[in-house]
PDB file of C-alpha atoms and ligand atoms in Angstrom:
ATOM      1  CA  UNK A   1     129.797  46.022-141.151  1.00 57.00           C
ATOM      2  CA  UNK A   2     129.814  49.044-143.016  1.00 58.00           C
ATOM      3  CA  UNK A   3     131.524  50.251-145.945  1.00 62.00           C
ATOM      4  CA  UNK A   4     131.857  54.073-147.692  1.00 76.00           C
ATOM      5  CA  UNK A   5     128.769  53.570-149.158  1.00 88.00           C
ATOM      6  CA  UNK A   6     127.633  55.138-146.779  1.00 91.00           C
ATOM      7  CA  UNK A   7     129.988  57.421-144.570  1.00 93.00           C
ATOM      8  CA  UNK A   8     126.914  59.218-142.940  1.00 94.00           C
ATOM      9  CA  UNK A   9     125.501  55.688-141.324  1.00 94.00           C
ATOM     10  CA  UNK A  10     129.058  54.836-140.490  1.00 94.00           C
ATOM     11  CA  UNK A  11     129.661  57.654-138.462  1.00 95.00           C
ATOM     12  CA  UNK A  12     126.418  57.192-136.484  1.00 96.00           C
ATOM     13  CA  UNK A  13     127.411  53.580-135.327  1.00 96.00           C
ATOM     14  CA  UNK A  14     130.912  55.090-134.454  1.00 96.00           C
ATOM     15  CA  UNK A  15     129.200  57.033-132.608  1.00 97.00           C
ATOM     16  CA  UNK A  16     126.583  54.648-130.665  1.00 97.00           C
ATOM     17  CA  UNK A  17     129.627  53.042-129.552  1.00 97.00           C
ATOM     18  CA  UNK A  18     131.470  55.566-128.344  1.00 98.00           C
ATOM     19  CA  UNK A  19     128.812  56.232-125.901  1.00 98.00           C
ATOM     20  CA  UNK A  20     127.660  52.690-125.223  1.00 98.00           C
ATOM     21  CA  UNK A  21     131.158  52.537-124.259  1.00 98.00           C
ATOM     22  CA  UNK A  22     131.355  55.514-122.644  1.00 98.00           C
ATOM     23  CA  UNK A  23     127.833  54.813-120.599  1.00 98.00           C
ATOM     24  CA  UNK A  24     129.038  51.517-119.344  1.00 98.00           C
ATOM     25  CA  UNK A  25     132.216  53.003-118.370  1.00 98.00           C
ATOM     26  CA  UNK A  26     130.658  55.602-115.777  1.00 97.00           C
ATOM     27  CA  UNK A  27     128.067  52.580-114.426  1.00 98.00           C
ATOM     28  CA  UNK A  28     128.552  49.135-115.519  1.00 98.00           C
ATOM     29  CA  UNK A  29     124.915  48.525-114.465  1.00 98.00           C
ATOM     30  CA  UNK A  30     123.167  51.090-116.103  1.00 98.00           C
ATOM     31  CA  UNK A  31     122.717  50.036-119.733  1.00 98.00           C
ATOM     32  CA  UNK A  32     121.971  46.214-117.938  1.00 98.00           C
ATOM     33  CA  UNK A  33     119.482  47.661-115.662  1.00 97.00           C
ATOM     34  CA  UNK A  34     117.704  48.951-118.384  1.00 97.00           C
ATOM     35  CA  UNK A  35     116.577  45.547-119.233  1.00 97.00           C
ATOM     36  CA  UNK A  36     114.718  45.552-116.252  1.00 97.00           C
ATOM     37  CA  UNK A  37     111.847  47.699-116.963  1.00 96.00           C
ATOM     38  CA  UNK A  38     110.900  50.887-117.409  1.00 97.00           C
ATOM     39  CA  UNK A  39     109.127  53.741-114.785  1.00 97.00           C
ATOM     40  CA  UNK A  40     109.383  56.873-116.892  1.00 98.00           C
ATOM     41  CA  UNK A  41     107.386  59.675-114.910  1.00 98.00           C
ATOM     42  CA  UNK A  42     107.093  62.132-118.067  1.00 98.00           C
ATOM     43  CA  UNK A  43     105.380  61.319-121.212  1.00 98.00           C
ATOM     44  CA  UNK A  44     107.089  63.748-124.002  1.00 98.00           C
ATOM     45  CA  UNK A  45     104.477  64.249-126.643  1.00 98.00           C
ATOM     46  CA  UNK A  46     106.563  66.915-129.218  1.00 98.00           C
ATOM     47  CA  UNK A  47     107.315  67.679-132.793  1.00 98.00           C
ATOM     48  CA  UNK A  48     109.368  65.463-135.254  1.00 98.00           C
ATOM     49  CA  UNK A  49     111.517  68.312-136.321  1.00 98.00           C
ATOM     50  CA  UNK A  50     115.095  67.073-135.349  1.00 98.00           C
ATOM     51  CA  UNK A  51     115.819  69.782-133.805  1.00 98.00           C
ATOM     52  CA  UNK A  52     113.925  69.397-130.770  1.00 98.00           C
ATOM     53  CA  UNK A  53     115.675  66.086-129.438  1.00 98.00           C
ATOM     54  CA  UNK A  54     114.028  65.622-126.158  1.00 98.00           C
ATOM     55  CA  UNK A  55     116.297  63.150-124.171  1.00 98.00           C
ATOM     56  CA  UNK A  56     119.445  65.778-125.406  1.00 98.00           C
ATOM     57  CA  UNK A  57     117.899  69.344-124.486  1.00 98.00           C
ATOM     58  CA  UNK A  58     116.582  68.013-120.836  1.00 98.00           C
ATOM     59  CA  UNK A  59     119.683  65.872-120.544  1.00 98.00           C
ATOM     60  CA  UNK A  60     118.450  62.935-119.491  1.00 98.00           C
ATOM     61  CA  UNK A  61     119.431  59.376-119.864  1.00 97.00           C
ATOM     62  CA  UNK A  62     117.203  56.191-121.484  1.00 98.00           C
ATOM     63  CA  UNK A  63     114.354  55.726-119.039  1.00 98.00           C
ATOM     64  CA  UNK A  64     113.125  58.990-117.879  1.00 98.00           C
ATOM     65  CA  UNK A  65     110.994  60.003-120.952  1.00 98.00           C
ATOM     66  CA  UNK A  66     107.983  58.123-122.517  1.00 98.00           C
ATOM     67  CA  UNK A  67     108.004  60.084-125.846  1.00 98.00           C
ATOM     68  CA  UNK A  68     105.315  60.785-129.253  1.00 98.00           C
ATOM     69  CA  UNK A  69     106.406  62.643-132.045  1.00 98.00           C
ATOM     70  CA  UNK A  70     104.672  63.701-134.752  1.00 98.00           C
ATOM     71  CA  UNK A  71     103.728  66.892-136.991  1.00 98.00           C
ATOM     72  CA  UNK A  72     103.452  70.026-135.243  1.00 98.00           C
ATOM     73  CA  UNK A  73     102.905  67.873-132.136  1.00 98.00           C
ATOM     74  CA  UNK A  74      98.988  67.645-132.644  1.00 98.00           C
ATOM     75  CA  UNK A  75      97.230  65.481-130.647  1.00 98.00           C
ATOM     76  CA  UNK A  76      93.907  64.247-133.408  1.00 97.00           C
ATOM     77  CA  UNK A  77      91.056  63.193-130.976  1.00 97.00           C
ATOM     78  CA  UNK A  78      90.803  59.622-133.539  1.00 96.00           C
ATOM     79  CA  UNK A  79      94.835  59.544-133.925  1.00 97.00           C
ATOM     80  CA  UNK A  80      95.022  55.859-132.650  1.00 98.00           C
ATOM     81  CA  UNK A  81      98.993  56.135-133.055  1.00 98.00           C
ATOM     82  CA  UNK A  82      99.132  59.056-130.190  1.00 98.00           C
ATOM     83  CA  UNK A  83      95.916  57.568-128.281  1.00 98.00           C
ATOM     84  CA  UNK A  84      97.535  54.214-127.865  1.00 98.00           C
ATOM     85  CA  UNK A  85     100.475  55.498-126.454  1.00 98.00           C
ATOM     86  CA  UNK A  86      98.990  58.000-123.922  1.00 98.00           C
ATOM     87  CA  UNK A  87      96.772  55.044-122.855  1.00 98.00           C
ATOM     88  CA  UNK A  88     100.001  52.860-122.243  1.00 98.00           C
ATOM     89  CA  UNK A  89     102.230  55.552-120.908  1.00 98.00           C
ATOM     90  CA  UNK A  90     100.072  56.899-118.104  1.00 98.00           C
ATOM     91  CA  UNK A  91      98.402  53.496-117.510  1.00 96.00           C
ATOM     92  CA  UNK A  92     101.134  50.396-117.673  1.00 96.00           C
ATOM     93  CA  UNK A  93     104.029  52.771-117.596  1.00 97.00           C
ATOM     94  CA  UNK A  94     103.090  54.837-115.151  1.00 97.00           C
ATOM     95  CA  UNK A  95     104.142  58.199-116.220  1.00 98.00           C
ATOM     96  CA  UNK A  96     102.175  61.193-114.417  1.00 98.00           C
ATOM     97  CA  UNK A  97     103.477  63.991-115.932  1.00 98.00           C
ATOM     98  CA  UNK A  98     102.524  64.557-120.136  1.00 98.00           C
ATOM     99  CA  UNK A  99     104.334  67.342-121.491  1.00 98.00           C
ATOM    100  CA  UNK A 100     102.827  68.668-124.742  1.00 98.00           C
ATOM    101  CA  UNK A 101     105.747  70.682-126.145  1.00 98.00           C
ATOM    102  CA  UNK A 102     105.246  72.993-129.267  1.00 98.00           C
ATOM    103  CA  UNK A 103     108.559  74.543-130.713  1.00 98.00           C
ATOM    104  CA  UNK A 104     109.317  77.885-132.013  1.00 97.00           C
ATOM    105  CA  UNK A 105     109.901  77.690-136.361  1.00 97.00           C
ATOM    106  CA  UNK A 106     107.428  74.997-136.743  1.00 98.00           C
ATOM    107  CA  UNK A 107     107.930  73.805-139.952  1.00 97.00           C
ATOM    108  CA  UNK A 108     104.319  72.202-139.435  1.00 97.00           C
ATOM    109  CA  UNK A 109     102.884  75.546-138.432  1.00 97.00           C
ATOM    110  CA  UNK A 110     104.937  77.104-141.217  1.00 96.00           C
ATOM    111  CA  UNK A 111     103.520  75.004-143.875  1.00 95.00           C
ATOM    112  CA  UNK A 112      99.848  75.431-142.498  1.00 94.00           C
ATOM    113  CA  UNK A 113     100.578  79.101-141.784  1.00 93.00           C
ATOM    114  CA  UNK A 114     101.117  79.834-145.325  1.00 92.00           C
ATOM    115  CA  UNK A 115      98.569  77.662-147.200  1.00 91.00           C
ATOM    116  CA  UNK A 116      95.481  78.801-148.285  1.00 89.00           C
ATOM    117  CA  UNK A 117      91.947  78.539-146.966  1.00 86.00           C
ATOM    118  CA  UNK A 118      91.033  74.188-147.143  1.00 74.00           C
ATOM    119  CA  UNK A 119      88.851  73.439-150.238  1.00 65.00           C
ATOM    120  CA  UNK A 120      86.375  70.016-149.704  1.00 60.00           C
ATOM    121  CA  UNK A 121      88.452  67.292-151.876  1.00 60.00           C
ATOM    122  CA  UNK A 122      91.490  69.308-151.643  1.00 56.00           C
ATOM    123  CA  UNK A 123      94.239  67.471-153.518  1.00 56.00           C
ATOM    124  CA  UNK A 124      96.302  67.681-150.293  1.00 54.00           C
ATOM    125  CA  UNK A 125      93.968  65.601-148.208  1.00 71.00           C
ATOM    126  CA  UNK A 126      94.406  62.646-150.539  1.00 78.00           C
ATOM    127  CA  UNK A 127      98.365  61.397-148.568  1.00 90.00           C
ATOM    128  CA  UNK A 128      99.007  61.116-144.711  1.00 93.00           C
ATOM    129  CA  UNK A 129     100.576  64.214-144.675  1.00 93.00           C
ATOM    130  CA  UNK A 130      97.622  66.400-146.101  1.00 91.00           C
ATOM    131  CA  UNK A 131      95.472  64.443-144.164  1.00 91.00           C
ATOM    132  CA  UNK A 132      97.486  64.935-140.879  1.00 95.00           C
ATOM    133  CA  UNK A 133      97.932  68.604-141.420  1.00 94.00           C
ATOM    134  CA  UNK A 134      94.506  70.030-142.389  1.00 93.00           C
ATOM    135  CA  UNK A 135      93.241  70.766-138.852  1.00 95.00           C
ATOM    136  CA  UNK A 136      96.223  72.757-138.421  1.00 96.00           C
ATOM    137  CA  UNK A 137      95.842  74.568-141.726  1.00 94.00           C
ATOM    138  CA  UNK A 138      91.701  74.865-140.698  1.00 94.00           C
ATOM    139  CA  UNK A 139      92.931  75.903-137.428  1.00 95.00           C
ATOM    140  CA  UNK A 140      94.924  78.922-138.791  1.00 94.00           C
ATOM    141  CA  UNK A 141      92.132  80.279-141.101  1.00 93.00           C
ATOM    142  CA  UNK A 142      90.168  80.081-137.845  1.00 93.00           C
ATOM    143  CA  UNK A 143      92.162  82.302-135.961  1.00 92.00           C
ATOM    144  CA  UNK A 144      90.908  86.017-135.288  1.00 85.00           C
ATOM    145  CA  UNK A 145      91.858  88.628-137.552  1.00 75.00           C
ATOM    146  CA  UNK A 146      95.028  90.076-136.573  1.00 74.00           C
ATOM    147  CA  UNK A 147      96.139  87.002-135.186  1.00 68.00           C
ATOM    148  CA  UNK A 148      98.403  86.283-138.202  1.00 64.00           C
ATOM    149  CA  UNK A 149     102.091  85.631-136.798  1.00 89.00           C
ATOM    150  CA  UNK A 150     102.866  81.939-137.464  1.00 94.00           C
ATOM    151  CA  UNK A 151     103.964  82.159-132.975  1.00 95.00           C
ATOM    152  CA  UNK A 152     100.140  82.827-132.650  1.00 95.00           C
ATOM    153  CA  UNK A 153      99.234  79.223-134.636  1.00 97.00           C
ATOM    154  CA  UNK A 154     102.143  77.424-132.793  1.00 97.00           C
ATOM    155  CA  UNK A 155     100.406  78.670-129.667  1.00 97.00           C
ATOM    156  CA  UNK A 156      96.758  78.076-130.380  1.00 97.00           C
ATOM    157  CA  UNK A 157      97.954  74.934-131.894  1.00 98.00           C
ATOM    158  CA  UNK A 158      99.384  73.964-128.487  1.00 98.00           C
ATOM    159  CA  UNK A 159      96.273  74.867-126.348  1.00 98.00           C
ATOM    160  CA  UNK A 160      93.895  72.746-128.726  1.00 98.00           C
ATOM    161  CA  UNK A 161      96.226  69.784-128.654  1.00 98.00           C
ATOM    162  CA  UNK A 162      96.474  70.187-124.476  1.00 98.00           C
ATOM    163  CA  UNK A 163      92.179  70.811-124.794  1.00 98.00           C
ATOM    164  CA  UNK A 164      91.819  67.786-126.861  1.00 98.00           C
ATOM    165  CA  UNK A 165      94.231  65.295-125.066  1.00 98.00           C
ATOM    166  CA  UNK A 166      92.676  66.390-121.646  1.00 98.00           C
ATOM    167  CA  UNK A 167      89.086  65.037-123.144  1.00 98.00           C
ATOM    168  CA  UNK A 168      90.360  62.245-124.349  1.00 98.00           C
ATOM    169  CA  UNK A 169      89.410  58.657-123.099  1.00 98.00           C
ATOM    170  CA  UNK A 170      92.265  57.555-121.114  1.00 98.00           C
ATOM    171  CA  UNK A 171      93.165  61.371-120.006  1.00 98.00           C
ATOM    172  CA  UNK A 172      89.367  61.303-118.157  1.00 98.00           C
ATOM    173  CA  UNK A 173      89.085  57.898-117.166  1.00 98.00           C
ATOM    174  CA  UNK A 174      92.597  58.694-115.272  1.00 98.00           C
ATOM    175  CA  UNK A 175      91.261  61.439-113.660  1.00 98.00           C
ATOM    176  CA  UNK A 176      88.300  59.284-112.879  1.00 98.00           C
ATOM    177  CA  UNK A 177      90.333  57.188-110.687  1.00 97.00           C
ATOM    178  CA  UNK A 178      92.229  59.992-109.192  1.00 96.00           C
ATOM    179  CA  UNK A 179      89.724  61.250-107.371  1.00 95.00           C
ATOM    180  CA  UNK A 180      88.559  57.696-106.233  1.00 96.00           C
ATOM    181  CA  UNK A 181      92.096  57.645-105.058  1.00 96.00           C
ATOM    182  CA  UNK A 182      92.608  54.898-107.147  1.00 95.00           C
ATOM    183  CA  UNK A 183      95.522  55.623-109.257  1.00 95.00           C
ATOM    184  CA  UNK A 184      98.106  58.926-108.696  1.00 96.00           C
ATOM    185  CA  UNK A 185      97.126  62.171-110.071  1.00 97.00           C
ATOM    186  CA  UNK A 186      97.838  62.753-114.171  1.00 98.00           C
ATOM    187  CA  UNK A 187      99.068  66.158-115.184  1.00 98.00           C
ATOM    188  CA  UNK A 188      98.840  67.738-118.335  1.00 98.00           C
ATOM    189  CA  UNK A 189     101.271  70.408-119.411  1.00 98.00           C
ATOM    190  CA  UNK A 190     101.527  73.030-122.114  1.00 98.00           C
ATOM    191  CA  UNK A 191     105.192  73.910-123.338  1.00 98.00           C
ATOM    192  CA  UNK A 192     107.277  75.221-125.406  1.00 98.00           C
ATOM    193  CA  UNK A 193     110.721  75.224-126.735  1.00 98.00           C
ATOM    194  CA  UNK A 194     112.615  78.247-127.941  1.00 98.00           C
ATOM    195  CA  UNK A 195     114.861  77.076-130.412  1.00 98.00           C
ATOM    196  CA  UNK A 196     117.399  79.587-130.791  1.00 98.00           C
ATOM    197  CA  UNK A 197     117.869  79.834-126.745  1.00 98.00           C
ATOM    198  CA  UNK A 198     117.633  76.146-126.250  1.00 98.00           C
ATOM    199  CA  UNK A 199     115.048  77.313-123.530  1.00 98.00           C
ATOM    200  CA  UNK A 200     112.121  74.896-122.285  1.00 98.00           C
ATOM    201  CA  UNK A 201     109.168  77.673-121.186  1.00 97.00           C
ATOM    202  CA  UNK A 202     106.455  76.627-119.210  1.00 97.00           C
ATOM    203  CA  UNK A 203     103.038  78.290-120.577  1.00 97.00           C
ATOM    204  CA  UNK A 204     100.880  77.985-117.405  1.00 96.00           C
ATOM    205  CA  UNK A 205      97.902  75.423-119.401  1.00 97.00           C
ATOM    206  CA  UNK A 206      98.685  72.723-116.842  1.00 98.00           C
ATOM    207  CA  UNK A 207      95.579  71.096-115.660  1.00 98.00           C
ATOM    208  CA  UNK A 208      94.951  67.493-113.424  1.00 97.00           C
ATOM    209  CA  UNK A 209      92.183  66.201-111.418  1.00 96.00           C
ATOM    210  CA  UNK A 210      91.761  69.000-109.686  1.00 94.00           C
ATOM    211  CA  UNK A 211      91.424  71.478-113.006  1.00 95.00           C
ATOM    212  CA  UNK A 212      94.107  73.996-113.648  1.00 96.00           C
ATOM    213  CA  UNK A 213      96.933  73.997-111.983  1.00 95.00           C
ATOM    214  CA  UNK A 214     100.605  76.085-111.255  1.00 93.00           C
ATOM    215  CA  UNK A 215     103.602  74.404-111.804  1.00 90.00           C
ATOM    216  CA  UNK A 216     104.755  77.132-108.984  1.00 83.00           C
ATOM    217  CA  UNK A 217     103.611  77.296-105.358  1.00 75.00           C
ATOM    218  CA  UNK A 218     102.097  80.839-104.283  1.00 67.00           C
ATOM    219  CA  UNK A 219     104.189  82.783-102.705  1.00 61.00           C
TER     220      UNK A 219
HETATM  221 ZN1   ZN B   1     107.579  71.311-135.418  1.00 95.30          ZN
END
């Protein structure tokens, strides 16, 4: 199927089926049960970067994670692309749990970190990308003074996407119906991942239903 051309593609098939082979040789039924359906609990919604592979740094198999990626993990009140699939995943799906995760060297929050106060009819905001990344580059030059480490736009960056998901349409009409009893309660959680640790850290911005709540029980 493939040639040298290209080596690089090559070696990622080899690869998918060493551990198609591999995953059908600890359960023959797995990969076929798949076919079945899906009833993730989690919704990922993370970064692009590749180095924040969900599935691989919570170990987890195909099924558990309902996942949106994009730049710097923003969630745009009028992105339809990250509306449509919070709608579906904690509707149809029938995840409960949406984990927002920011990541520590955000190349997003780099970028916006470093640019310059938006102009009207910057040249940026004429491609997706300019487009996409503009609240985050407003976002920065809205930050108090002294708040000028790129970890405090990653952070603030988090809380607005966690703020603007949690008044979003589907996020409230949820909620709606969770207090009629009508459908399970929808979490939303704030979280981020230390790169060079490989750590998952829980920021305490979780809120459902009920308003804020701890991912801990009092002791
Ligand atoms: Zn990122």
């Amino acid at each position: 199927m493939f040639t040298a051309r290209f080596p690089e593609l090559k070696r990622l098939f080899d690869a998918n089926a060493r551990w198609a082979e591999e995953m059908n040789e600890q359960d023959p039924d797995f990969l076929p049960g798949t076919m079945k359906g899906q009833f993730p609990k989690f919704l990922w919604f993370g970064c692009a970067d590749s180095r924040v592979p969900e599935s691989v740094l919570l170990e987890q198999k195909p099924g558990v994670l309902f996942v949106h990626r994009n730049i710097a993990n923003q969630f745009h009140p009028e992105d339809d692309s990250a509306n449509a699939v919070l709608e579906y995943g904690i509707g149809p799906v029938g995840c409960q749990h949406v984990m927002i995760v920011a990541h520590t060297g955000c190349g997003g929050c780099i970028v916006a970190h470093d640019s310059p106060p938006p102009a009207p009819q910057a040249e940026e905001t004429t491609t997706p990308l300019g487009r996409f990344i503009a609240p985050l580059i407003e976002l920065r030059h809205s930050l108090p003074a002294g708040a000028d480490g790129v970890n405090d736009l990653i952070l603030a960056n988090l809380r607005r996407s966690v703020e603007n998901m949690t008044k979003s349409p589907a996020i409230q009409t949820a909620w709606e119906l969770g207090r009629k009893g009508e459908l399970q309660h929808i979490y939303v959680h704030g979280m981020i991942y230390d790169m060079a640790s490989g750590r998952l850290k829980d920021l305490g911005l979780s809120v459902g239903p009920e308003g804020p709540v701890s991912l801990f029980d009092e002791v």
